[in-house]
Coordinates of N, CA and C and ligand atoms in Angstrom, one line a residue:
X24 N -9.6 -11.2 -8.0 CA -9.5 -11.6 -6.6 C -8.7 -12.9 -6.5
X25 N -7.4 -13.3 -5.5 CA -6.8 -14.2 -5.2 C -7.3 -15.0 -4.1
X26 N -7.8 -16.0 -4.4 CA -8.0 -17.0 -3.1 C -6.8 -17.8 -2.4
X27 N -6.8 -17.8 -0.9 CA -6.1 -18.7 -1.0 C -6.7 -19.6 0.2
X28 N -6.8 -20.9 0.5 CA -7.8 -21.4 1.1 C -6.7 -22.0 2.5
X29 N -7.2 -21.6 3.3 CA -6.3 -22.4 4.4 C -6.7 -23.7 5.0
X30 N -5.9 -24.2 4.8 CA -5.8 -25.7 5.0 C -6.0 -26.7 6.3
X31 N -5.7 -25.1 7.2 CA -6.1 -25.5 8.7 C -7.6 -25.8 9.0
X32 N -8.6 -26.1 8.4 CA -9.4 -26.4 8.7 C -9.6 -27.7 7.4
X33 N -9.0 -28.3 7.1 CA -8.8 -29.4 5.9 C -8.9 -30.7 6.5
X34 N -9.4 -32.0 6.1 CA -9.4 -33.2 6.8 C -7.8 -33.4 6.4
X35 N -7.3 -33.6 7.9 CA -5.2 -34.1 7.5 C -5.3 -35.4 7.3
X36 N -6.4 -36.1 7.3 CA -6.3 -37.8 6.8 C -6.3 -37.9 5.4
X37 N -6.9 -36.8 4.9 CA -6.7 -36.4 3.3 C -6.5 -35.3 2.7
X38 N -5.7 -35.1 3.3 CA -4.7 -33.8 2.9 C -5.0 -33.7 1.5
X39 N -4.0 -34.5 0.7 CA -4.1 -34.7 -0.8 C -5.5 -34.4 -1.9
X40 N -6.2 -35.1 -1.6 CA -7.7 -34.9 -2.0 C -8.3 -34.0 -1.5
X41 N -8.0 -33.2 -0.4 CA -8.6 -31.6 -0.8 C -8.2 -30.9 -1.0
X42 N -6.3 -30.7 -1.3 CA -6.0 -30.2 -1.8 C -6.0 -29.7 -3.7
X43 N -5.8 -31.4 -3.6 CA -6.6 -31.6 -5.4 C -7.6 -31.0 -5.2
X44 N -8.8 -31.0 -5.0 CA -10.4 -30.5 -5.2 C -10.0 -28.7 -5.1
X45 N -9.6 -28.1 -3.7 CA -9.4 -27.0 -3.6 C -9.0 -26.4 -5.3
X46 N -7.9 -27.4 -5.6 CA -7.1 -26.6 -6.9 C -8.1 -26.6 -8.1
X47 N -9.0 -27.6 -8.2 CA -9.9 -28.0 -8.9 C -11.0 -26.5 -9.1
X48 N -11.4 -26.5 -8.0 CA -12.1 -25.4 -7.6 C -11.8 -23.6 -8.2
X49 N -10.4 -23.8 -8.0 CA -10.0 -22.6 -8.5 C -9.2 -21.4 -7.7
X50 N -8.6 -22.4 -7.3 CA -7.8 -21.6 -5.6 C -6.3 -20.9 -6.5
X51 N -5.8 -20.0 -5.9 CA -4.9 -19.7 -6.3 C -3.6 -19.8 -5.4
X52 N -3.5 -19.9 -4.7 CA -2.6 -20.5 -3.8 C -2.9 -21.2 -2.6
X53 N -2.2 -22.1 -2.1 CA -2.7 -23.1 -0.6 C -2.1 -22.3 0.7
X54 N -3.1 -21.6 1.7 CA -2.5 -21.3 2.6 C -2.3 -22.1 3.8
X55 N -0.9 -22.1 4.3 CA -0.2 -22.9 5.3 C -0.1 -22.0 6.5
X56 N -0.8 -22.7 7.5 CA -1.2 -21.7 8.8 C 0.0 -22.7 9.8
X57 N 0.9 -21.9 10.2 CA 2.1 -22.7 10.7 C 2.1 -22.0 12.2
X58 N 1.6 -22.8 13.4 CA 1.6 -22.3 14.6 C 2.1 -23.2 15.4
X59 N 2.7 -22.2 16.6 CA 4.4 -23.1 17.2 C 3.6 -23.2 18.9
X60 N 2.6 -23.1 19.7 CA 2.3 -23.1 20.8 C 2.6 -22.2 21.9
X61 N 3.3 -20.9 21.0 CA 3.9 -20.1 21.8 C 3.9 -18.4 21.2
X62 N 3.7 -18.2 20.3 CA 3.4 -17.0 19.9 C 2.0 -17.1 19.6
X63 N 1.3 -18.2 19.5 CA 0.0 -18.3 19.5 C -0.4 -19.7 20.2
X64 N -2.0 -19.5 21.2 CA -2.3 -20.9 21.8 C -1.8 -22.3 21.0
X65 N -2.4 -22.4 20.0 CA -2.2 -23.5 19.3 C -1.0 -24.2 18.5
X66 N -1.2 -25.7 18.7 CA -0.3 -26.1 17.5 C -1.1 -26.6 16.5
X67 N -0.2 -26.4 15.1 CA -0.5 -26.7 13.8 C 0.2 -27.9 13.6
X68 N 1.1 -27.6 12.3 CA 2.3 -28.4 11.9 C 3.6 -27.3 11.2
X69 N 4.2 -28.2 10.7 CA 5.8 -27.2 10.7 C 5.9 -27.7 9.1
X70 N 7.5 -27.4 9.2 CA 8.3 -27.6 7.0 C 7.3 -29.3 6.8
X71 N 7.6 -30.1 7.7 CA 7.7 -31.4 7.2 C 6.2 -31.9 6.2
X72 N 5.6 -31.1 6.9 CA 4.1 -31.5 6.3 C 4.3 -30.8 5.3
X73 N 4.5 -29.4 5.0 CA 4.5 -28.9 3.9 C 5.4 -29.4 2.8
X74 N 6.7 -30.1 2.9 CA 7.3 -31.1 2.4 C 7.1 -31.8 1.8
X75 N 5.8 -32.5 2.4 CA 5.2 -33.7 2.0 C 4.1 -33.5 0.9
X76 N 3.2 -31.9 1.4 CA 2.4 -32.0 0.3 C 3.2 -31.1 -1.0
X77 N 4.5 -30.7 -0.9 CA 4.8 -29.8 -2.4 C 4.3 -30.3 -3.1
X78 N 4.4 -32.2 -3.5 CA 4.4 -32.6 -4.8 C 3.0 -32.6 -5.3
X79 N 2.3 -32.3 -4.4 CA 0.5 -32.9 -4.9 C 0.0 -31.6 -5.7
X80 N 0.3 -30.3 -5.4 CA -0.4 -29.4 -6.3 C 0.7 -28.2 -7.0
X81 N 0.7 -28.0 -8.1 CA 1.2 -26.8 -8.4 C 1.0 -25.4 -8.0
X82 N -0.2 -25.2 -7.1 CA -0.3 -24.1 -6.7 C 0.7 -23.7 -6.1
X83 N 0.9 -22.5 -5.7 CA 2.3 -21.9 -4.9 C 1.7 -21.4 -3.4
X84 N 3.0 -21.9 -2.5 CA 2.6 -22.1 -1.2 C 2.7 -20.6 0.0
X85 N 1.8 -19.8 0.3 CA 1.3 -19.0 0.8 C 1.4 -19.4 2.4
X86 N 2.6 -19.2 3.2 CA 3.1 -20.2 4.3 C 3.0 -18.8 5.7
X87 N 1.8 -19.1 6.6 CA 1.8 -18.1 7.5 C 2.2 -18.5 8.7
X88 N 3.7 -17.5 8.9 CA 4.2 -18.5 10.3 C 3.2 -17.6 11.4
X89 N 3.0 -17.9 12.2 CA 2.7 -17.6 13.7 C 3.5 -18.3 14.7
X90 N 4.7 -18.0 14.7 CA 6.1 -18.3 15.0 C 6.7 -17.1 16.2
X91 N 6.9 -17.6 17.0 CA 7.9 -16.8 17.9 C 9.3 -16.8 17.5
X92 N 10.2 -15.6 16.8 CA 11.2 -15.4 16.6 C 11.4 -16.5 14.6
X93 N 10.4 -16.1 14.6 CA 10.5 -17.1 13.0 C 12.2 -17.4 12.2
X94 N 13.2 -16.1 12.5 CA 14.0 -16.5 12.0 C 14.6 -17.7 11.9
X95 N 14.6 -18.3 13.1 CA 14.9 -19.9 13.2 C 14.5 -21.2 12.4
X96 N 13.7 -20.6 11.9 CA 13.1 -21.8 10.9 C 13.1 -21.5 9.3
X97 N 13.5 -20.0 8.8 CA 13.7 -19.1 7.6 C 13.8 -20.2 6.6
X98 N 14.6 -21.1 6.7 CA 15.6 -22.1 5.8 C 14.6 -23.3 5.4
X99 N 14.2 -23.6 6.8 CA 13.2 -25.0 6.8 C 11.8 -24.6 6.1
X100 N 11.4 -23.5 6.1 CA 10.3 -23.5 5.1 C 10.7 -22.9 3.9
X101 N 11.9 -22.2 3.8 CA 12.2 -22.0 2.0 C 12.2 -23.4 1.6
X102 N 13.3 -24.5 2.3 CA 13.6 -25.3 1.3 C 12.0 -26.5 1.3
X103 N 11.5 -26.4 2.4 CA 10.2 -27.1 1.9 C 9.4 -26.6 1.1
X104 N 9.1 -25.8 0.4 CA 8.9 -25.5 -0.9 C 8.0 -24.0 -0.6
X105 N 8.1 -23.3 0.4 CA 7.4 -21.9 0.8 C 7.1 -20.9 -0.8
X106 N 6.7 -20.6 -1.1 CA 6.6 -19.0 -2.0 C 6.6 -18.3 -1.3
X107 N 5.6 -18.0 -0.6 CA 5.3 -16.5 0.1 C 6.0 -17.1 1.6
X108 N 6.5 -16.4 2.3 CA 6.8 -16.4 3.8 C 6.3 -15.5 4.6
X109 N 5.0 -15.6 5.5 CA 4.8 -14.3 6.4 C 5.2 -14.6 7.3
X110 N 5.8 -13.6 8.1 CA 5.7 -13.8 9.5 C 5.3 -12.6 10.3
X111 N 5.0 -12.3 11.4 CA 4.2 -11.4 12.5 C 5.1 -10.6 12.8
X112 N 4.4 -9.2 12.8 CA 5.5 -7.9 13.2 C 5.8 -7.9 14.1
X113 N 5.2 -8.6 15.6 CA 5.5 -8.6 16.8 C 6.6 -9.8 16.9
X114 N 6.7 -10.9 16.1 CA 7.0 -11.9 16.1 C 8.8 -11.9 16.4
X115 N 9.1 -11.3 15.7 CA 10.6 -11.0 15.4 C 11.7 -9.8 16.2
X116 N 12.3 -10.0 16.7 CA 12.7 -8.8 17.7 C 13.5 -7.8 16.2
X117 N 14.2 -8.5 15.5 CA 14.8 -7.5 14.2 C 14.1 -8.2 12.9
X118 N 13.0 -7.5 12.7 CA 11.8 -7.8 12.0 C 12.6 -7.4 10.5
X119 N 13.5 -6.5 10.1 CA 14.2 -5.7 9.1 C 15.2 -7.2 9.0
X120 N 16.1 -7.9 9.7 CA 16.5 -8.5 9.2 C 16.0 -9.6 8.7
X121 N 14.9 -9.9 9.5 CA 14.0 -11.5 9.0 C 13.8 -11.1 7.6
X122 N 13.3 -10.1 7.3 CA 12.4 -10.0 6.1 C 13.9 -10.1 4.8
X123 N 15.0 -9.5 5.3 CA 16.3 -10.0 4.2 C 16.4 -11.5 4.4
X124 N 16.7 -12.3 5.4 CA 16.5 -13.5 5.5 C 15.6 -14.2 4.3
X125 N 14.5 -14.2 4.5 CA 13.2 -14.6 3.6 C 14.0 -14.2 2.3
X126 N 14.3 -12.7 2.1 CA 14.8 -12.4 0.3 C 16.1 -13.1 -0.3
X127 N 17.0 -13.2 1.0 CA 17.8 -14.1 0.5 C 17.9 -15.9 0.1
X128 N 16.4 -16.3 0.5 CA 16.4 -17.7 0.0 C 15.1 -17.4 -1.5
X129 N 15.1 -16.1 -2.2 CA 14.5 -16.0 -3.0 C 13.3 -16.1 -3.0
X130 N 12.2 -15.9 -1.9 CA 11.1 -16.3 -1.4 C 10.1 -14.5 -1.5
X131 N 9.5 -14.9 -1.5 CA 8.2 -13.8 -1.1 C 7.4 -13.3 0.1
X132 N 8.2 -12.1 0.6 CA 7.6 -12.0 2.1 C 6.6 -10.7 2.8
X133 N 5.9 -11.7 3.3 CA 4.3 -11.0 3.9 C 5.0 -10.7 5.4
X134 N 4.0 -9.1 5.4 CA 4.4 -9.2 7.5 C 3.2 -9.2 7.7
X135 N 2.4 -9.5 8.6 CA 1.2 -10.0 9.6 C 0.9 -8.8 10.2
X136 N -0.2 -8.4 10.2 CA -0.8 -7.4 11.7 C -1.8 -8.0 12.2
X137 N -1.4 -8.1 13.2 CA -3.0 -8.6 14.4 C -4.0 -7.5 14.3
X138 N -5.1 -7.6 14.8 CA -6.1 -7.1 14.8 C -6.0 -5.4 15.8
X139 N -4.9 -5.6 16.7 CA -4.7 -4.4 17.6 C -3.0 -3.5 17.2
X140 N -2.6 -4.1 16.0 CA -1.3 -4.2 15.7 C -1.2 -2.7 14.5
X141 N -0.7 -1.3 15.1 CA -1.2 -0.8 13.9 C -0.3 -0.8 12.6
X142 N -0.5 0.5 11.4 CA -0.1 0.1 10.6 C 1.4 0.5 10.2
X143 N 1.5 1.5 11.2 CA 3.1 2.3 11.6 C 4.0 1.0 11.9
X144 N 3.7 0.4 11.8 CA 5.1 -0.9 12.2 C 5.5 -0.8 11.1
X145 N 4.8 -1.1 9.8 CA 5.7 -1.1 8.1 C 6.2 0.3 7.9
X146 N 5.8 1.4 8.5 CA 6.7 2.5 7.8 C 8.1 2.5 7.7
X147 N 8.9 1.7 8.5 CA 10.3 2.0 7.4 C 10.8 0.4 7.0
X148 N 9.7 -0.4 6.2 CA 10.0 -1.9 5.7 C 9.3 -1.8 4.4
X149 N 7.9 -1.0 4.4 CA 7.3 -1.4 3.7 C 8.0 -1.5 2.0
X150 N 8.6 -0.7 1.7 CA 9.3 -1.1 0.2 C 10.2 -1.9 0.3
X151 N 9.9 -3.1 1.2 CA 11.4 -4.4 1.1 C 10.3 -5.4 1.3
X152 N 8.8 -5.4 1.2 CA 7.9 -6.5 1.3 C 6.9 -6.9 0.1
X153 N 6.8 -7.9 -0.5 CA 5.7 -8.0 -1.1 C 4.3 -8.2 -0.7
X154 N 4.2 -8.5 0.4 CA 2.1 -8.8 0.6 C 2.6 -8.4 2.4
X155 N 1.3 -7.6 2.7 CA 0.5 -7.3 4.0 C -0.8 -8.4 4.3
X156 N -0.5 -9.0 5.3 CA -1.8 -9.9 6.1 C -2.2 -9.3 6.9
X157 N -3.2 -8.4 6.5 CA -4.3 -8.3 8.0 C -4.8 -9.2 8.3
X158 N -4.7 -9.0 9.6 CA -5.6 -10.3 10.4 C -6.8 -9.4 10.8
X159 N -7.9 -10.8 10.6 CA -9.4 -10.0 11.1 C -10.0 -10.6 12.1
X160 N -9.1 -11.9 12.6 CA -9.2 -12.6 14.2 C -7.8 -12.3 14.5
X161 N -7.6 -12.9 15.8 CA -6.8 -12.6 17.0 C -6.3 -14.5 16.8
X162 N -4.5 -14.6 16.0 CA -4.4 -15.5 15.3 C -4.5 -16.6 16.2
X163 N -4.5 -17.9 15.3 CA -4.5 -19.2 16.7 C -5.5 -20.4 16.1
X164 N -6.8 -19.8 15.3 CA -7.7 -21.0 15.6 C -8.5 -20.5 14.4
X165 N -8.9 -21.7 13.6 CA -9.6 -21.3 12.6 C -11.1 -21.3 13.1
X166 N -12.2 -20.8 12.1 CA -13.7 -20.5 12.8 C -14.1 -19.3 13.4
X167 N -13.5 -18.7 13.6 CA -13.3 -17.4 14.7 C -14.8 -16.3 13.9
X168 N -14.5 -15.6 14.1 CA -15.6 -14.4 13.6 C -14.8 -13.1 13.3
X169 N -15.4 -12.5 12.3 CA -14.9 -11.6 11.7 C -14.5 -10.2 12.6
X170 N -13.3 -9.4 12.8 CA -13.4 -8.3 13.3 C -13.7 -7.4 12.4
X171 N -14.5 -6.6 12.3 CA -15.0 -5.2 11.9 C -13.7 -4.6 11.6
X172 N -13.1 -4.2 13.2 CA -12.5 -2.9 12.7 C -11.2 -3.0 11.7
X173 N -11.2 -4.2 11.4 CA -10.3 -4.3 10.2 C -10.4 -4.3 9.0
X174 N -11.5 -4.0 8.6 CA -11.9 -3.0 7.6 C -11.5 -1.9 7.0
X175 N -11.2 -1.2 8.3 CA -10.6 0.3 8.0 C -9.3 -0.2 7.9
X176 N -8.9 -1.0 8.6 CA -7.4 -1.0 8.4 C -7.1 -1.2 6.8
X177 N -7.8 -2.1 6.6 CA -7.5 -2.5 5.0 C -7.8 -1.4 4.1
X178 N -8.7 -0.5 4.1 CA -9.1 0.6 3.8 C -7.9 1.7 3.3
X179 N -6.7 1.2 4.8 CA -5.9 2.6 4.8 C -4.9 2.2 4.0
X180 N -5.3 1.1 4.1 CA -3.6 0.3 4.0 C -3.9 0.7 1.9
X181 N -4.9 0.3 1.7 CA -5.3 0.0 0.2 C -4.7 1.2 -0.2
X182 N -5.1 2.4 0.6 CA -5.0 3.8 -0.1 C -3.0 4.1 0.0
X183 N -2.4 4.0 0.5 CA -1.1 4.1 0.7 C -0.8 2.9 -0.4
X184 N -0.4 2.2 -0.6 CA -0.8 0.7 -1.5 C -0.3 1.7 -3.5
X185 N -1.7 2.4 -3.1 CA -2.0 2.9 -4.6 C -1.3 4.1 -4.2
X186 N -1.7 5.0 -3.3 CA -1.0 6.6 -3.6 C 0.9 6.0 -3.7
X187 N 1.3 5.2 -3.0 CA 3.2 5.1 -3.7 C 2.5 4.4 -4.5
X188 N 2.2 3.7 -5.5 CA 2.2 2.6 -6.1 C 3.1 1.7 -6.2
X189 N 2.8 0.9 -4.6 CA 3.7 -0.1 -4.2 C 3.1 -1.6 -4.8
X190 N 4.2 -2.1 -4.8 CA 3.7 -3.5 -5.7 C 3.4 -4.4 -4.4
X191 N 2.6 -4.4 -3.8 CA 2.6 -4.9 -2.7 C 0.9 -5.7 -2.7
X192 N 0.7 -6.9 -2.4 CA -1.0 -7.7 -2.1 C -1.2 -7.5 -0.8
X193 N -2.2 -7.2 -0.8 CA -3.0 -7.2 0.5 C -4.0 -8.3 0.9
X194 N -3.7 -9.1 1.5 CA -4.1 -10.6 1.9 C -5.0 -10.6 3.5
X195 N -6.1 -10.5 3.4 CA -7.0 -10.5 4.6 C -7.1 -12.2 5.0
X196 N -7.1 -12.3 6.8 CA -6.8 -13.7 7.1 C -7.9 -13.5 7.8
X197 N -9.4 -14.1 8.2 CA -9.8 -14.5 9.8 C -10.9 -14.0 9.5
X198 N -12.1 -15.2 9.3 CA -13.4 -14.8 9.8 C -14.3 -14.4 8.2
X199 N -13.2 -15.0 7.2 CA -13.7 -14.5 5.8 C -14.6 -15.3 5.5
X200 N -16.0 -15.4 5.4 CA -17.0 -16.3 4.5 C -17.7 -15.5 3.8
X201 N -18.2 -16.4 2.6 CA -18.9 -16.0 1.4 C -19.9 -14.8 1.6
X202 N -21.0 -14.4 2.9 CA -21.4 -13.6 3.0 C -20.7 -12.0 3.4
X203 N -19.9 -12.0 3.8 CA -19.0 -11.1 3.7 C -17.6 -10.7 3.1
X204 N -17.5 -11.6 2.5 CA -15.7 -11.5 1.1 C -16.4 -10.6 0.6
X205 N -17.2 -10.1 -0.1 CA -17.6 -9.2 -1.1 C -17.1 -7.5 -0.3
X206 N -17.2 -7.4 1.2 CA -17.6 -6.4 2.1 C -15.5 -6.2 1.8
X207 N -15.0 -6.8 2.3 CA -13.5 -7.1 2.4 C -12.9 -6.6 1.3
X208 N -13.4 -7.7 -0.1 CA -13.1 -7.3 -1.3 C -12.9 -5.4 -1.5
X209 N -14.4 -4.8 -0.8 CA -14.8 -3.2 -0.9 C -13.7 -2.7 -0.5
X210 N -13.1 -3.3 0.4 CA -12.8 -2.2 1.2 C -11.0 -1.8 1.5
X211 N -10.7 -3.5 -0.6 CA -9.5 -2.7 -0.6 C -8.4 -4.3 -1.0
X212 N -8.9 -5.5 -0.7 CA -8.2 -6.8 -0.5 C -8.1 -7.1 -1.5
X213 N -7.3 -8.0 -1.9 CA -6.6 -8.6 -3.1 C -6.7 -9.9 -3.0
X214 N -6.5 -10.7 -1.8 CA -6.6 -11.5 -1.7 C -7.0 -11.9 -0.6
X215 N -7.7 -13.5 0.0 CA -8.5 -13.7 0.7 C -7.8 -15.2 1.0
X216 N -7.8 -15.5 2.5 CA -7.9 -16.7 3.1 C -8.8 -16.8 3.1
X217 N -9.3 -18.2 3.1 CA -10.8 -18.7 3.8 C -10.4 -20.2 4.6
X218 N -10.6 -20.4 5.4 CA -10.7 -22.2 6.1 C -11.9 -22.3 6.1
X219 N -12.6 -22.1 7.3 CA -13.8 -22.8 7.7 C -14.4 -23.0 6.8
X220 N -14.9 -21.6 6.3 CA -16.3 -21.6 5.3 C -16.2 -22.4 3.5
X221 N -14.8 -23.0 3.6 CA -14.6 -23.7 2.9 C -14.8 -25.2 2.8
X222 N -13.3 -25.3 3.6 CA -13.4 -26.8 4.3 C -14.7 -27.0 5.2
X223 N -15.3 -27.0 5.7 CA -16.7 -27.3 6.3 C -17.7 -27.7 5.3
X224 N -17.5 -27.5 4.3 CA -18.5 -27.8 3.3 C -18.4 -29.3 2.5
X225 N -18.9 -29.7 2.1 CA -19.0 -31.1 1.6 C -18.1 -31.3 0.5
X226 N -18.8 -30.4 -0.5 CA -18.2 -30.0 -1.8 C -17.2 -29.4 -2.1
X227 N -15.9 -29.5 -1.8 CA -15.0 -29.0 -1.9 C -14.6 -28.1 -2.9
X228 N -15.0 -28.5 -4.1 CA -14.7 -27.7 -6.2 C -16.0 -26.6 -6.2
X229 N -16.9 -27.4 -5.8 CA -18.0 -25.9 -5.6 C -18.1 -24.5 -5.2
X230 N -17.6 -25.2 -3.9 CA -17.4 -23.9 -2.8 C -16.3 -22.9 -2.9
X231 N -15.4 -23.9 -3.4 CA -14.1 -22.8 -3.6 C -14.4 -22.4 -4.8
X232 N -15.5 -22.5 -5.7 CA -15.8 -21.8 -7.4 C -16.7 -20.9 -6.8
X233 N -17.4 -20.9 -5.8 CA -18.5 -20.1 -5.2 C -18.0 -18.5 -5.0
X234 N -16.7 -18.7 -4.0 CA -15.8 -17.9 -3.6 C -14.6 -17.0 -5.1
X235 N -14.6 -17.9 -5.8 CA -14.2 -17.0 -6.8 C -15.4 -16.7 -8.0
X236 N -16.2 -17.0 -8.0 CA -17.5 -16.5 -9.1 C -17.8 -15.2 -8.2
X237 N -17.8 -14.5 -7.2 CA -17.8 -13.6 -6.5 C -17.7 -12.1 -7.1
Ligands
DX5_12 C1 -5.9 -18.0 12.1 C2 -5.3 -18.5 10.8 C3 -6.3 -18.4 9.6 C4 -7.5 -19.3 9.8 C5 -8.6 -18.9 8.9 O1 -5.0 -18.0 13.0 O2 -4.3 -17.6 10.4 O3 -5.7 -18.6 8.4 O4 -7.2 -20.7 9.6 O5 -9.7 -19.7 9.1 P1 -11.1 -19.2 9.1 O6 -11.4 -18.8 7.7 O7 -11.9 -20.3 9.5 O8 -11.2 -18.0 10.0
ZN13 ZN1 -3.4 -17.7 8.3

């Protein structure tokens, strides 16, 4: 199982020190929840933060735009140090070209489905992507609660996954805590965001060892 712990729910007065603890803990990559106020309610932050923290951890940076028209920014989060680049299927009006964009700065790119978003949007991309984000909230805000029927989605998605045997991760985002990762894990996921039920905790090395002793 791949953790990756999102940061959006992290104290930003000490970025640093939970990001150290997170890595401490056993996280496998830092996910960067990057929201613009317009493809989703909220704002986050953009490249510059992410900029700032490349140098504190070696983990590799797991960067989820919630971006209207993401192509615009393709550059600004390769060169601030992105690995993975998602961005949202709805997000992009030529979603085929973003995803060459992303390959041409040598990066690793995820597409996003919302929770109502089905899975026929990847049928003619899906062998030009490395990782799928189901979303299991309705993106925007960390804390949210888990949707159900994304379950099956991951379910379907797992079984196509294996019958091509596509090299592809499946990365579940929204509403993931310790009492149900295991349910998620079932039903097909590779890898796991977590915010709240992480960052809300005191212990930062614990909890995120909690989540991978699993
Ligand atoms: C939601 C974000 C998530 C979120 C996860 O828009 O994409 O990554 O921060 O937070 P929790 O685990 O609290 O749902
Ligand atoms: Zn996210």
């Amino acid at each position: 199982m791949l953790l990756s712990p999102s940061v959006l729910s992290a104290n930003f007065a000490n970025l640093e020190k939970d990001i150290k603890n997170i890595e401490e803990g056993g996280a496998d990559y830092i996910h960067l929840d990057v929201m613009d106020g317009n493809y989703v309610p909220n704002i986050s932050f953009g490249a510059p933060i992410i900029k700032a923290i490349r140098p504190v951890t070696k983990l590799p940076f797991d960067v989820h735009l919630m971006v209207q028209a993401p192509e615009r920014y393709i550059e600004d989060f390769a060169k601030a140090g992105a690995d993975i680049i998602t961005i949202h299927a709805e997000a992009s009006v030529h979603l085929h070209r973003t995803v060459q964009i992303i390959k041409s700065y040598g990066k690793k790119v995820g597409i996003a489905l919302n929770p109502a978003t089905p899975i026929e949007v990847l049928d003619y991309i899906i062998e030009d992507i490395d990782l799928i984000l189901v979303m299991s909230v309705n993106p925007g805000f960390g804390g949210q609660s888990f949707i159900d029927s994304a379950l099956e989605k991951i379910k379907n998605l797992r079984a196509i996954i294996d019958e091509r045997k596509l090299d592809i991760l499946l990365e579940v985002d929204g509403g993931v805590k310790l009492d149900n990762a295991k349910t998620v894990l079932e039903a097909g996921a590779d890898m796991l965001v977590v915010g709240s039920d992480i960052f809300n905790h005191e212990d930062l090395v614990a909890r995120t060892r909690e989540f991978k002793n699993l």
